[in-house]
mmCIF file of C-alpha atoms and ligand atoms in Angstrom:
data_model
loop_
_atom_site.group_PDB
_atom_site.id
_atom_site.type_symbol
_atom_site.label_atom_id
_atom_site.label_comp_id
_atom_site.label_asym_id
_atom_site.label_seq_id
_atom_site.Cartn_x
_atom_site.Cartn_y
_atom_site.Cartn_z
ATOM 1 C CA UNK A 270 -0.119 -0.073 -0.150
ATOM 2 C CA UNK A 271 1.194 3.324 -0.817
ATOM 3 C CA UNK A 272 0.191 6.256 1.431
ATOM 4 C CA UNK A 273 0.363 10.240 0.767
ATOM 5 C CA UNK A 274 0.290 12.018 4.595
ATOM 6 C CA UNK A 275 -0.014 15.443 4.355
ATOM 7 C CA UNK A 276 -1.106 18.516 6.527
ATOM 8 C CA UNK A 277 0.104 21.623 8.022
ATOM 9 C CA UNK A 278 3.597 21.791 10.181
ATOM 10 C CA UNK A 279 3.056 20.693 13.823
ATOM 11 C CA UNK A 280 -0.059 18.530 13.010
ATOM 12 C CA UNK A 281 1.708 15.267 13.786
ATOM 13 C CA UNK A 282 2.580 14.155 10.379
ATOM 14 C CA UNK A 283 5.922 12.503 11.108
ATOM 15 C CA UNK A 284 4.856 10.916 14.565
ATOM 16 C CA UNK A 285 1.979 9.249 12.482
ATOM 17 C CA UNK A 286 4.006 8.153 9.735
ATOM 18 C CA UNK A 287 6.494 6.366 12.121
ATOM 19 C CA UNK A 288 3.697 4.630 13.787
ATOM 20 C CA UNK A 289 1.948 3.746 10.653
ATOM 21 C CA UNK A 290 4.975 2.750 8.888
ATOM 22 C CA UNK A 291 5.929 0.421 11.957
ATOM 23 C CA UNK A 292 2.275 -1.306 12.306
ATOM 24 C CA UNK A 293 2.047 -1.861 8.471
ATOM 25 C CA UNK A 294 5.835 -2.729 7.436
ATOM 26 C CA UNK A 295 5.536 0.389 4.997
ATOM 27 C CA UNK A 296 8.736 2.675 4.307
ATOM 28 C CA UNK A 297 8.289 6.139 5.608
ATOM 29 C CA UNK A 298 9.658 8.497 3.152
ATOM 30 C CA UNK A 299 9.935 11.968 4.787
ATOM 31 C CA UNK A 300 11.729 14.907 2.256
ATOM 32 C CA UNK A 301 11.968 16.961 5.289
ATOM 33 C CA UNK A 302 14.144 14.572 6.936
ATOM 34 C CA UNK A 303 16.100 13.927 3.641
ATOM 35 C CA UNK A 304 16.556 17.268 3.142
ATOM 36 C CA UNK A 305 17.982 17.751 6.553
ATOM 37 C CA UNK A 306 20.390 14.835 5.863
ATOM 38 C CA UNK A 307 21.401 16.790 2.485
ATOM 39 C CA UNK A 308 22.190 19.987 4.725
ATOM 40 C CA UNK A 309 24.528 17.784 6.914
ATOM 41 C CA UNK A 310 26.817 16.704 4.014
ATOM 42 C CA UNK A 311 27.854 20.529 3.897
ATOM 43 C CA UNK A 312 27.709 20.643 -0.230
ATOM 44 C CA UNK A 313 27.094 23.485 -2.142
ATOM 45 C CA UNK A 314 23.316 22.237 -2.676
ATOM 46 C CA UNK A 315 22.932 21.471 0.855
ATOM 47 C CA UNK A 316 24.039 25.016 1.738
ATOM 48 C CA UNK A 317 21.545 26.270 -0.477
ATOM 49 C CA UNK A 318 18.822 24.098 0.868
ATOM 50 C CA UNK A 319 19.553 24.950 4.517
ATOM 51 C CA UNK A 320 18.995 28.752 3.817
ATOM 52 C CA UNK A 321 15.764 27.961 2.373
ATOM 53 C CA UNK A 322 14.497 25.585 5.035
ATOM 54 C CA UNK A 323 15.993 28.029 7.842
ATOM 55 C CA UNK A 324 13.723 30.769 6.306
ATOM 56 C CA UNK A 325 10.621 28.185 6.190
ATOM 57 C CA UNK A 326 10.147 28.472 2.373
ATOM 58 C CA UNK A 327 9.704 25.532 -0.108
ATOM 59 C CA UNK A 328 13.106 23.673 -1.657
ATOM 60 C CA UNK A 329 12.933 23.858 -5.482
ATOM 61 C CA UNK A 330 10.652 21.102 -6.977
ATOM 62 C CA UNK A 331 13.164 19.642 -9.251
ATOM 63 C CA UNK A 332 15.604 18.970 -6.069
ATOM 64 C CA UNK A 333 12.486 17.266 -4.160
ATOM 65 C CA UNK A 334 11.003 15.388 -7.191
ATOM 66 C CA UNK A 335 14.434 14.127 -7.817
ATOM 67 C CA UNK A 336 15.120 12.744 -4.214
ATOM 68 C CA UNK A 337 11.533 10.821 -4.209
ATOM 69 C CA UNK A 338 12.132 9.681 -7.879
ATOM 70 C CA UNK A 339 15.550 7.970 -6.556
ATOM 71 C CA UNK A 340 14.058 7.136 -3.419
ATOM 72 C CA UNK A 341 11.027 5.038 -4.485
ATOM 73 C CA UNK A 342 12.909 2.437 -6.667
ATOM 74 C CA UNK A 343 14.789 1.298 -3.386
ATOM 75 C CA UNK A 344 14.091 -2.649 -2.881
ATOM 76 C CA UNK A 345 13.171 -1.258 0.829
ATOM 77 C CA UNK A 346 9.913 0.783 -0.745
ATOM 78 C CA UNK A 347 8.761 -2.693 -2.500
ATOM 79 C CA UNK A 348 6.160 -3.488 0.037
ATOM 80 C CA UNK A 349 4.871 0.111 -0.450
ATOM 81 C CA UNK A 350 5.836 3.501 1.257
ATOM 82 C CA UNK A 351 4.288 6.631 3.166
ATOM 83 C CA UNK A 352 5.047 10.146 1.733
ATOM 84 C CA UNK A 353 5.388 12.633 4.647
ATOM 85 C CA UNK A 354 6.100 16.162 3.407
ATOM 86 C CA UNK A 355 5.705 15.318 -0.457
ATOM 87 C CA UNK A 356 3.898 16.263 -2.646
ATOM 88 C CA UNK A 357 3.737 19.960 -1.294
ATOM 89 C CA UNK A 358 2.167 21.752 -4.325
ATOM 90 C CA UNK A 359 0.429 20.886 -7.593
ATOM 91 C CA UNK A 360 3.457 20.811 -9.557
ATOM 92 C CA UNK A 361 4.862 18.134 -7.257
ATOM 93 C CA UNK A 362 1.692 16.194 -7.169
ATOM 94 C CA UNK A 363 1.444 15.761 -10.716
ATOM 95 C CA UNK A 364 4.905 15.122 -11.215
ATOM 96 C CA UNK A 365 4.341 12.264 -8.600
ATOM 97 C CA UNK A 366 1.394 11.075 -10.878
ATOM 98 C CA UNK A 367 3.390 10.820 -13.794
ATOM 99 C CA UNK A 368 6.379 9.074 -11.908
ATOM 100 C CA UNK A 369 4.514 6.562 -10.435
ATOM 101 C CA UNK A 370 2.626 5.652 -13.735
ATOM 102 C CA UNK A 371 6.065 5.334 -15.730
ATOM 103 C CA UNK A 372 6.549 2.690 -12.715
ATOM 104 C CA UNK A 373 3.471 0.825 -12.907
ATOM 105 C CA UNK A 374 2.766 1.978 -9.495
ATOM 106 C CA UNK A 375 -0.027 4.212 -7.649
ATOM 107 C CA UNK A 376 -0.987 6.073 -4.643
ATOM 108 C CA UNK A 377 -3.782 3.910 -2.556
ATOM 109 C CA UNK A 378 -4.942 6.414 0.091
ATOM 110 C CA UNK A 379 -4.315 10.147 0.733
ATOM 111 C CA UNK A 380 -4.701 11.039 4.306
ATOM 112 C CA UNK A 381 -5.118 14.855 5.143
ATOM 113 C CA UNK A 382 -4.258 15.605 8.730
ATOM 114 C CA UNK A 383 -5.817 19.129 9.731
ATOM 115 C CA UNK A 384 -5.531 21.271 13.159
ATOM 116 C CA UNK A 385 -6.365 24.370 14.561
ATOM 117 C CA UNK A 386 -3.702 26.864 14.070
ATOM 118 C CA UNK A 387 -3.078 28.265 17.299
ATOM 119 C CA UNK A 388 -2.347 24.779 18.900
ATOM 120 C CA UNK A 389 0.094 24.160 15.734
ATOM 121 C CA UNK A 390 2.082 27.040 16.544
ATOM 122 C CA UNK A 391 2.136 25.917 20.207
ATOM 123 C CA UNK A 392 3.397 22.683 19.185
ATOM 124 C CA UNK A 393 6.001 23.549 16.945
ATOM 125 C CA UNK A 394 7.691 26.499 18.822
ATOM 126 C CA UNK A 395 8.354 24.178 21.870
ATOM 127 C CA UNK A 396 9.170 20.842 20.028
ATOM 128 C CA UNK A 397 12.917 19.654 20.777
ATOM 129 C CA UNK A 398 14.205 16.111 20.302
ATOM 130 C CA UNK A 399 17.015 13.630 21.760
ATOM 131 C CA UNK A 400 20.379 14.499 19.570
ATOM 132 C CA UNK A 401 21.120 10.714 20.026
ATOM 133 C CA UNK A 402 17.900 8.581 19.437
ATOM 134 C CA UNK A 403 15.789 11.409 17.996
ATOM 135 C CA UNK A 404 12.637 10.952 20.665
ATOM 136 C CA UNK A 405 10.270 13.889 20.574
ATOM 137 C CA UNK A 406 9.632 16.260 23.508
ATOM 138 C CA UNK A 407 7.891 19.428 23.996
ATOM 139 C CA UNK A 408 8.826 22.197 26.736
ATOM 140 C CA UNK A 409 4.859 22.610 27.816
ATOM 141 C CA UNK A 410 3.504 19.195 27.086
ATOM 142 C CA UNK A 411 6.390 16.440 27.333
ATOM 143 C CA UNK A 412 9.648 17.072 29.075
ATOM 144 C CA UNK A 413 11.811 14.308 29.828
ATOM 145 C CA UNK A 414 10.939 12.507 33.231
ATOM 146 C CA UNK A 415 14.267 13.678 34.773
ATOM 147 C CA UNK A 416 15.641 16.980 33.448
ATOM 148 C CA UNK A 417 17.966 17.076 30.908
ATOM 149 C CA UNK A 418 18.096 13.206 30.505
ATOM 150 C CA UNK A 419 16.317 11.476 27.378
ATOM 151 C CA UNK A 420 13.542 8.867 28.756
ATOM 152 C CA UNK A 421 14.719 6.250 26.300
ATOM 153 C CA UNK A 422 18.499 6.446 25.995
ATOM 154 C CA UNK A 423 19.900 8.435 28.750
ATOM 155 C CA UNK A 424 21.647 10.943 26.509
ATOM 156 C CA UNK A 425 21.957 14.396 27.730
ATOM 157 C CA UNK A 426 21.948 16.461 24.581
ATOM 158 C CA UNK A 427 18.743 17.599 22.862
ATOM 159 C CA UNK A 428 18.303 19.719 19.722
ATOM 160 C CA UNK A 429 15.689 21.677 18.192
ATOM 161 C CA UNK A 430 15.329 21.909 14.357
ATOM 162 C CA UNK A 431 16.368 25.677 13.232
ATOM 163 C CA UNK A 432 13.234 26.027 11.662
ATOM 164 C CA UNK A 433 11.091 25.542 14.723
ATOM 165 C CA UNK A 434 10.652 29.310 15.932
ATOM 166 C CA UNK A 435 7.340 31.204 16.201
ATOM 167 C CA UNK A 436 8.422 33.488 13.068
ATOM 168 C CA UNK A 437 9.443 30.666 10.605
ATOM 169 C CA UNK A 438 6.200 28.702 11.800
ATOM 170 C CA UNK A 439 3.935 31.470 10.441
ATOM 171 C CA UNK A 440 5.836 31.241 7.213
ATOM 172 C CA UNK A 441 5.755 27.403 7.150
ATOM 173 C CA UNK A 442 1.970 27.888 7.838
ATOM 174 C CA UNK A 443 1.307 30.464 5.349
ATOM 175 C CA UNK A 444 3.331 28.477 2.617
ATOM 176 C CA UNK A 445 1.232 25.425 3.371
ATOM 177 C CA UNK A 446 -2.296 26.938 2.948
ATOM 178 C CA UNK A 447 -1.109 28.743 -0.097
ATOM 179 C CA UNK A 448 0.781 25.927 -1.936
ATOM 180 C CA UNK A 449 -0.177 22.622 -0.082
ATOM 181 C CA UNK A 450 -3.619 22.982 1.067
ATOM 182 C CA UNK A 451 -5.014 22.839 -2.941
ATOM 183 C CA UNK A 452 -3.931 19.171 -2.777
ATOM 184 C CA UNK A 453 -7.087 18.825 -0.873
ATOM 185 C CA UNK A 454 -9.392 19.513 -3.739
ATOM 186 C CA UNK A 455 -6.844 17.679 -6.339
ATOM 187 C CA UNK A 456 -6.752 14.447 -4.409
ATOM 188 C CA UNK A 457 -10.627 14.533 -3.252
ATOM 189 C CA UNK A 458 -11.346 14.738 -7.362
ATOM 190 C CA UNK A 459 -8.694 12.074 -7.877
ATOM 191 C CA UNK A 460 -10.583 9.811 -5.207
ATOM 192 C CA UNK A 461 -8.981 8.305 -2.300
ATOM 193 C CA UNK A 462 -8.754 11.312 0.169
ATOM 194 C CA UNK A 463 -9.608 10.875 4.005
ATOM 195 C CA UNK A 464 -9.370 13.612 6.155
ATOM 196 C CA UNK A 465 -8.407 12.869 9.960
ATOM 197 C CA UNK A 466 -8.301 15.594 13.242
ATOM 198 C CA UNK A 467 -4.917 15.780 13.982
ATOM 199 C CA UNK A 468 -5.863 17.608 17.181
ATOM 200 C CA UNK A 469 -6.800 14.264 19.763
ATOM 201 C CA UNK A 470 -3.912 12.560 21.624
ATOM 202 C CA UNK A 471 -1.403 10.747 19.400
ATOM 203 C CA UNK A 472 -2.704 7.196 19.807
ATOM 204 C CA UNK A 473 -6.491 8.287 19.115
ATOM 205 C CA UNK A 474 -5.051 10.010 15.888
ATOM 206 C CA UNK A 475 -3.446 6.613 15.030
ATOM 207 C CA UNK A 476 -6.609 4.722 15.491
ATOM 208 C CA UNK A 477 -8.539 6.907 13.218
ATOM 209 C CA UNK A 478 -5.674 7.085 10.702
ATOM 210 C CA UNK A 479 -5.896 2.989 10.710
ATOM 211 C CA UNK A 480 -9.600 3.046 10.739
ATOM 212 C CA UNK A 481 -9.992 4.955 7.480
ATOM 213 C CA UNK A 482 -7.318 2.799 5.745
ATOM 214 C CA UNK A 483 -9.315 -0.661 7.058
HETATM 215 P P1 AMP B 1010 9.158 19.033 7.079
HETATM 216 O O1 AMP B 1010 10.134 18.261 7.712
HETATM 217 O O2 AMP B 1010 8.262 18.085 6.417
HETATM 218 O O3 AMP B 1010 8.410 20.037 8.072
HETATM 219 O O4 AMP B 1010 10.049 20.138 6.199
HETATM 220 C C1 AMP B 1010 10.861 20.910 6.520
HETATM 221 C C2 AMP B 1010 11.289 21.961 5.365
HETATM 222 O O5 AMP B 1010 11.724 21.156 4.260
HETATM 223 C C3 AMP B 1010 10.147 22.709 4.830
HETATM 224 O O6 AMP B 1010 9.689 23.860 5.361
HETATM 225 C C4 AMP B 1010 10.630 22.930 3.458
HETATM 226 O O7 AMP B 1010 11.425 24.171 3.606
HETATM 227 C C5 AMP B 1010 11.518 21.853 3.249
HETATM 228 N N1 AMP B 1010 10.584 20.617 2.267
HETATM 229 C C6 AMP B 1010 10.337 19.360 2.931
HETATM 230 N N2 AMP B 1010 9.668 18.866 1.760
HETATM 231 C C7 AMP B 1010 9.352 19.759 0.733
HETATM 232 C C8 AMP B 1010 8.675 19.444 -0.444
HETATM 233 N N3 AMP B 1010 8.234 18.621 -0.933
HETATM 234 N N4 AMP B 1010 9.002 20.471 -1.396
HETATM 235 C C9 AMP B 1010 9.833 21.786 -0.680
HETATM 236 N N5 AMP B 1010 10.240 21.800 0.298
HETATM 237 C C10 AMP B 1010 10.294 20.944 1.199
#
């Protein structure tokens, strides 16, 4: 099964994609994560991507389409994949359709997760993660049980995404509503669109996503 998960920043796409991938044996493909890896290489293209991401804008369509085209051909995607953060605009959606058609593949379900804007800003501006195992925390809702120590691996270093701050979140939300939200209409017309509320607790949202997939 091939699935697209999309929704505004902070709505929980990444968290739900990880759970869904583990539960259904699918490969989680996050373009945001792949781009952050590209930035870490320190290459010229990585530096340009870093500047765009830090400002909250979109990386060029050609770069992300190229990344996805390479990635979905890998053997670990053979059982199916979950696209998280891609496509993010109509050009990417059309390119994805053409790409999949040329490979004899298709998207089976598209899940739009929605949330309340004020809560999204609050969620993103407080989130941070363990620098060692990547476990997610939040300054107001989910602090480590022991201050400064990761609950899962005991590491004492934490990181915060450069684009997770109040100013950039507003730019990212604006980009979502301007560029990505029109995909709701696109996928509704193509068929297979499901909408899920991302505001309840994580396990409840996961149950609701699984219910619409079943
Ligand atoms: P995310 O991890 O999905 O929140 O993405 C973080 C940032 O990566 C976004 O704000 C964009 O700058 C960039 N990005 C991720 N996916 C895409 C995409 N499909 N198209 C353009 N830019 C993207």
